[in-house]
CSV table of C-alpha atoms in Angstrom, one decimal:
chain,number,residue,atom,x,y,z
A,1,UNK,CA,49.4,-78.0,17.6
A,2,UNK,CA,49.4,-80.2,14.5
A,3,UNK,CA,50.6,-78.7,11.2
A,4,UNK,CA,49.4,-80.1,7.9
A,5,UNK,CA,51.8,-79.7,5.0
A,6,UNK,CA,50.5,-80.3,1.5
A,7,UNK,CA,52.6,-81.0,-1.5
A,8,UNK,CA,53.2,-80.2,-4.2
A,9,UNK,CA,52.0,-76.6,-4.1
A,10,UNK,CA,51.0,-76.7,-7.7
A,11,UNK,CA,50.5,-79.7,-9.9
A,12,UNK,CA,50.1,-79.4,-13.7
A,13,UNK,CA,48.8,-82.5,-15.6
A,14,UNK,CA,47.0,-83.4,-18.7
A,15,UNK,CA,43.5,-84.9,-19.1
A,16,UNK,CA,43.5,-88.6,-18.6
A,17,UNK,CA,46.6,-88.6,-16.3
A,18,UNK,CA,46.7,-89.5,-12.7
A,19,UNK,CA,47.2,-87.0,-9.9
A,20,UNK,CA,48.6,-87.8,-6.5
A,21,UNK,CA,48.3,-85.2,-3.8
A,22,UNK,CA,50.1,-85.4,-0.4
A,23,UNK,CA,49.1,-84.2,3.0
A,24,UNK,CA,51.6,-84.8,5.8
A,25,UNK,CA,50.9,-84.2,9.5
A,26,UNK,CA,53.6,-83.0,11.9
A,27,UNK,CA,52.5,-85.8,14.3
A,28,UNK,CA,50.4,-88.9,14.0
A,29,UNK,CA,46.7,-88.2,13.6
A,30,UNK,CA,43.5,-90.2,13.5
A,31,UNK,CA,42.4,-91.4,10.1
A,32,UNK,CA,38.8,-91.0,11.3
A,33,UNK,CA,39.1,-87.2,11.2
A,34,UNK,CA,41.2,-86.6,8.0
A,35,UNK,CA,39.2,-85.1,5.2
A,36,UNK,CA,39.8,-83.7,1.7
A,37,UNK,CA,37.9,-80.8,0.0
A,38,UNK,CA,37.8,-79.6,-3.6
A,39,UNK,CA,37.5,-75.8,-4.2
A,40,UNK,CA,36.8,-74.7,-7.8
A,41,UNK,CA,37.6,-71.1,-8.7
A,42,UNK,CA,35.1,-68.7,-7.2
A,43,UNK,CA,33.2,-71.4,-5.3
A,44,UNK,CA,32.9,-72.7,-1.8
A,45,UNK,CA,34.8,-75.8,-0.9
A,46,UNK,CA,33.1,-79.2,-1.4
A,47,UNK,CA,33.7,-82.3,0.8
A,48,UNK,CA,35.3,-85.0,-1.3
A,49,UNK,CA,36.7,-87.6,1.2
A,50,UNK,CA,36.3,-88.1,4.9
A,51,UNK,CA,37.7,-90.7,7.3
A,52,UNK,CA,40.8,-90.6,5.1
A,53,UNK,CA,39.3,-92.9,2.5
A,54,UNK,CA,35.5,-92.6,2.3
A,55,UNK,CA,34.0,-90.8,-0.6
A,56,UNK,CA,31.3,-88.2,0.2
A,57,UNK,CA,27.9,-88.5,-1.5
A,58,UNK,CA,28.0,-87.9,-5.2
A,59,UNK,CA,31.8,-87.9,-5.5
A,60,UNK,CA,33.0,-89.9,-8.6
A,61,UNK,CA,35.0,-93.0,-8.0
A,62,UNK,CA,37.9,-91.4,-9.8
A,63,UNK,CA,38.7,-89.8,-6.5
A,64,UNK,CA,40.2,-91.9,-3.8
A,65,UNK,CA,41.9,-91.3,-0.4
A,66,UNK,CA,44.4,-93.3,1.6
A,67,UNK,CA,47.1,-93.2,4.2
A,68,UNK,CA,47.5,-93.4,7.9
A,69,UNK,CA,49.6,-92.0,10.7
A,70,UNK,CA,51.3,-88.9,9.3
A,71,UNK,CA,51.0,-89.5,5.6
A,72,UNK,CA,47.8,-89.2,3.6
A,73,UNK,CA,47.1,-89.0,-0.2
A,74,UNK,CA,44.3,-88.0,-2.5
A,75,UNK,CA,44.5,-89.7,-5.9
A,76,UNK,CA,42.5,-88.6,-8.9
A,77,UNK,CA,42.7,-91.1,-11.7
A,78,UNK,CA,41.8,-90.2,-15.3
A,79,UNK,CA,41.9,-86.4,-14.8
A,80,UNK,CA,39.2,-84.3,-16.5
A,81,UNK,CA,39.2,-80.6,-17.3
A,82,UNK,CA,36.6,-80.0,-14.5
A,83,UNK,CA,39.1,-81.2,-11.9
A,84,UNK,CA,40.8,-77.8,-12.1
A,85,UNK,CA,40.7,-76.7,-8.4
A,86,UNK,CA,42.5,-76.2,-5.2
A,87,UNK,CA,42.5,-79.3,-2.9
A,88,UNK,CA,42.6,-78.9,0.8
A,89,UNK,CA,43.2,-81.5,3.5
A,90,UNK,CA,41.8,-81.0,7.0
A,91,UNK,CA,42.2,-82.6,10.4
A,92,UNK,CA,40.5,-82.3,13.7
A,93,UNK,CA,42.3,-82.1,17.0
A,94,UNK,CA,41.1,-81.1,20.5
A,95,UNK,CA,42.0,-77.4,20.0
A,96,UNK,CA,40.1,-77.2,16.7
A,97,UNK,CA,40.1,-77.9,13.0
A,98,UNK,CA,43.2,-77.5,11.0
A,99,UNK,CA,43.8,-77.2,7.2
A,100,UNK,CA,46.8,-77.6,5.0
A,101,UNK,CA,47.7,-74.7,2.7
A,102,UNK,CA,46.2,-76.4,-0.3
A,103,UNK,CA,47.4,-77.9,-3.6
A,104,UNK,CA,46.5,-76.2,-6.8
A,105,UNK,CA,45.7,-78.6,-9.6
A,106,UNK,CA,46.1,-77.2,-13.1
A,107,UNK,CA,44.9,-79.1,-16.2
A,108,UNK,CA,47.1,-78.6,-19.3
B,1,UNK,CA,19.2,-81.6,1.3
B,2,UNK,CA,21.1,-79.2,3.6
B,3,UNK,CA,21.2,-75.6,2.5
B,4,UNK,CA,23.1,-72.8,4.0
B,5,UNK,CA,22.4,-69.3,2.6
B,6,UNK,CA,24.6,-66.5,3.7
B,7,UNK,CA,24.0,-62.7,3.7
B,8,UNK,CA,25.6,-60.4,1.1
B,9,UNK,CA,29.0,-58.7,0.8
B,10,UNK,CA,30.0,-56.1,3.3
B,11,UNK,CA,32.5,-53.2,3.2
B,12,UNK,CA,33.7,-51.9,6.5
B,13,UNK,CA,36.1,-49.3,7.9
B,14,UNK,CA,39.0,-50.3,10.2
B,15,UNK,CA,37.8,-50.5,13.8
B,16,UNK,CA,34.2,-51.3,12.8
B,17,UNK,CA,32.2,-54.5,13.4
B,18,UNK,CA,30.5,-56.8,11.0
B,19,UNK,CA,27.7,-59.4,11.3
B,20,UNK,CA,27.3,-62.2,8.8
B,21,UNK,CA,24.2,-64.4,8.8
B,22,UNK,CA,23.8,-68.0,7.7
B,23,UNK,CA,20.2,-69.4,7.3
B,24,UNK,CA,20.0,-73.2,7.5
B,25,UNK,CA,17.4,-75.5,6.1
B,26,UNK,CA,16.8,-79.1,5.1
B,27,UNK,CA,18.1,-81.1,8.0
B,28,UNK,CA,17.5,-82.0,11.7
B,29,UNK,CA,19.3,-79.2,13.5
B,30,UNK,CA,19.8,-81.2,16.7
B,31,UNK,CA,22.1,-83.5,14.7
B,32,UNK,CA,24.4,-80.8,13.4
B,33,UNK,CA,26.9,-78.2,14.4
B,34,UNK,CA,27.6,-75.0,12.5
B,35,UNK,CA,31.1,-73.6,12.0
B,36,UNK,CA,32.5,-70.4,10.7
B,37,UNK,CA,35.7,-70.3,8.5
B,38,UNK,CA,37.4,-67.7,6.5
B,39,UNK,CA,39.7,-67.5,3.5
B,40,UNK,CA,41.8,-64.4,2.8
B,41,UNK,CA,42.5,-63.5,-0.8
B,42,UNK,CA,44.8,-66.2,-2.3
B,43,UNK,CA,45.1,-68.0,1.0
B,44,UNK,CA,44.0,-71.2,2.5
B,45,UNK,CA,41.1,-72.0,4.8
B,46,UNK,CA,41.1,-70.9,8.4
B,47,UNK,CA,38.7,-72.3,11.0
B,48,UNK,CA,37.3,-69.6,13.3
B,49,UNK,CA,34.9,-71.5,15.7
B,50,UNK,CA,31.9,-73.7,16.2
B,51,UNK,CA,28.4,-73.3,17.6
B,52,UNK,CA,26.8,-76.5,18.7
B,53,UNK,CA,23.2,-75.5,19.3
B,54,UNK,CA,21.0,-72.5,20.2
B,55,UNK,CA,21.5,-73.4,23.9
B,56,UNK,CA,25.1,-74.6,24.0
B,57,UNK,CA,28.3,-72.7,24.2
B,58,UNK,CA,30.4,-71.7,21.3
B,59,UNK,CA,34.1,-72.4,20.9
B,60,UNK,CA,36.4,-70.0,19.2
B,61,UNK,CA,40.0,-70.4,18.0
B,62,UNK,CA,42.4,-68.4,20.1
B,63,UNK,CA,43.2,-66.0,17.4
B,64,UNK,CA,39.7,-64.5,17.5
B,65,UNK,CA,39.0,-64.7,21.3
B,66,UNK,CA,37.6,-61.5,22.6
B,67,UNK,CA,36.4,-60.1,19.3
B,68,UNK,CA,34.2,-62.9,17.8
B,69,UNK,CA,30.7,-64.0,18.8
B,70,UNK,CA,28.7,-66.7,17.2
B,71,UNK,CA,25.0,-67.0,18.0
B,72,UNK,CA,22.1,-69.2,16.8
B,73,UNK,CA,18.5,-68.0,16.5
B,74,UNK,CA,16.4,-71.1,16.8
B,75,UNK,CA,13.2,-69.4,15.7
B,76,UNK,CA,14.6,-68.7,12.2
B,77,UNK,CA,17.3,-71.4,12.0
B,78,UNK,CA,19.9,-68.7,11.4
B,79,UNK,CA,23.4,-68.5,12.7
B,80,UNK,CA,25.3,-65.3,13.1
B,81,UNK,CA,28.9,-64.4,13.1
B,82,UNK,CA,29.8,-61.1,14.7
B,83,UNK,CA,33.4,-59.9,14.4
B,84,UNK,CA,34.6,-56.6,16.0
B,85,UNK,CA,37.7,-54.3,15.8
B,86,UNK,CA,38.2,-55.1,12.2
B,87,UNK,CA,41.5,-54.5,10.5
B,88,UNK,CA,42.6,-54.9,6.9
B,89,UNK,CA,43.8,-58.4,7.8
B,90,UNK,CA,40.2,-59.4,8.3
B,91,UNK,CA,39.4,-58.9,4.6
B,92,UNK,CA,38.3,-62.4,3.5
B,93,UNK,CA,35.5,-64.6,2.3
B,94,UNK,CA,33.6,-65.9,5.3
B,95,UNK,CA,31.9,-69.3,5.1
B,96,UNK,CA,29.5,-71.1,7.4
B,97,UNK,CA,29.6,-74.9,7.1
B,98,UNK,CA,27.8,-77.8,8.8
B,99,UNK,CA,29.2,-80.7,10.6
B,100,UNK,CA,27.2,-83.8,11.4
B,101,UNK,CA,27.7,-84.3,15.1
B,102,UNK,CA,31.2,-85.8,15.9
B,103,UNK,CA,32.0,-86.4,12.2
B,104,UNK,CA,34.9,-83.9,12.3
B,105,UNK,CA,34.4,-82.7,8.7
B,106,UNK,CA,32.4,-80.0,6.9
B,107,UNK,CA,29.7,-81.7,4.7
B,108,UNK,CA,27.8,-78.6,3.5
B,109,UNK,CA,28.9,-75.0,3.0
B,110,UNK,CA,27.3,-71.6,2.5
B,111,UNK,CA,28.1,-69.7,-0.6
B,112,UNK,CA,30.5,-67.4,1.2
B,113,UNK,CA,30.3,-63.7,2.2
B,114,UNK,CA,33.1,-61.3,1.1
B,115,UNK,CA,34.0,-58.8,3.9
B,116,UNK,CA,36.3,-56.0,2.8
B,117,UNK,CA,37.9,-53.8,5.4
B,118,UNK,CA,39.2,-50.6,3.9
B,119,UNK,CA,39.6,-47.0,4.9
């Protein structure tokens, strides 16, 4: 079974800075089924990126995804206070849908 | 616009069962699957299983085999999660989420239902 490891566990940055979040798979995975979600405190997750690099409807272009094989990144340029959230990566394999443990983004 | 509206919070005793509902609207149901996921307090997201249609089979992750059932009432466009033999480890927020067929991601989510298992 594929394991997704996200790093760092917590990221603390200031408004206007750039955030780079990592999602590493234990074996090579298809970019077509790699997605990122944003979960604000007390809310359900929201789809941000799918197919590793395609922004979901309504997602600001400050959010971008990239990577292939085993290494994927979510980049948030020009952080805003509203970006405070936990970010989850997710992959599909034949046995089901797998999530990383999440990265908590704190805004100073 | 897809909308998924879940039933309210539940408190159950160990050994009991719980049923959570998810009413779907705003899309062509034949083009979507519905999933159930959960999130224990302070933890990450855990996928539980998928129901592909009112007539098709459900698929459950191994951890829940034997004590989970997912059903779809086509007359009301409502999907149900039934989980039995509850333990304190089942205390979590349970989410339903939609997947456009073969897209492999969850594009719309319900608001979540807190299930607390406590004696």
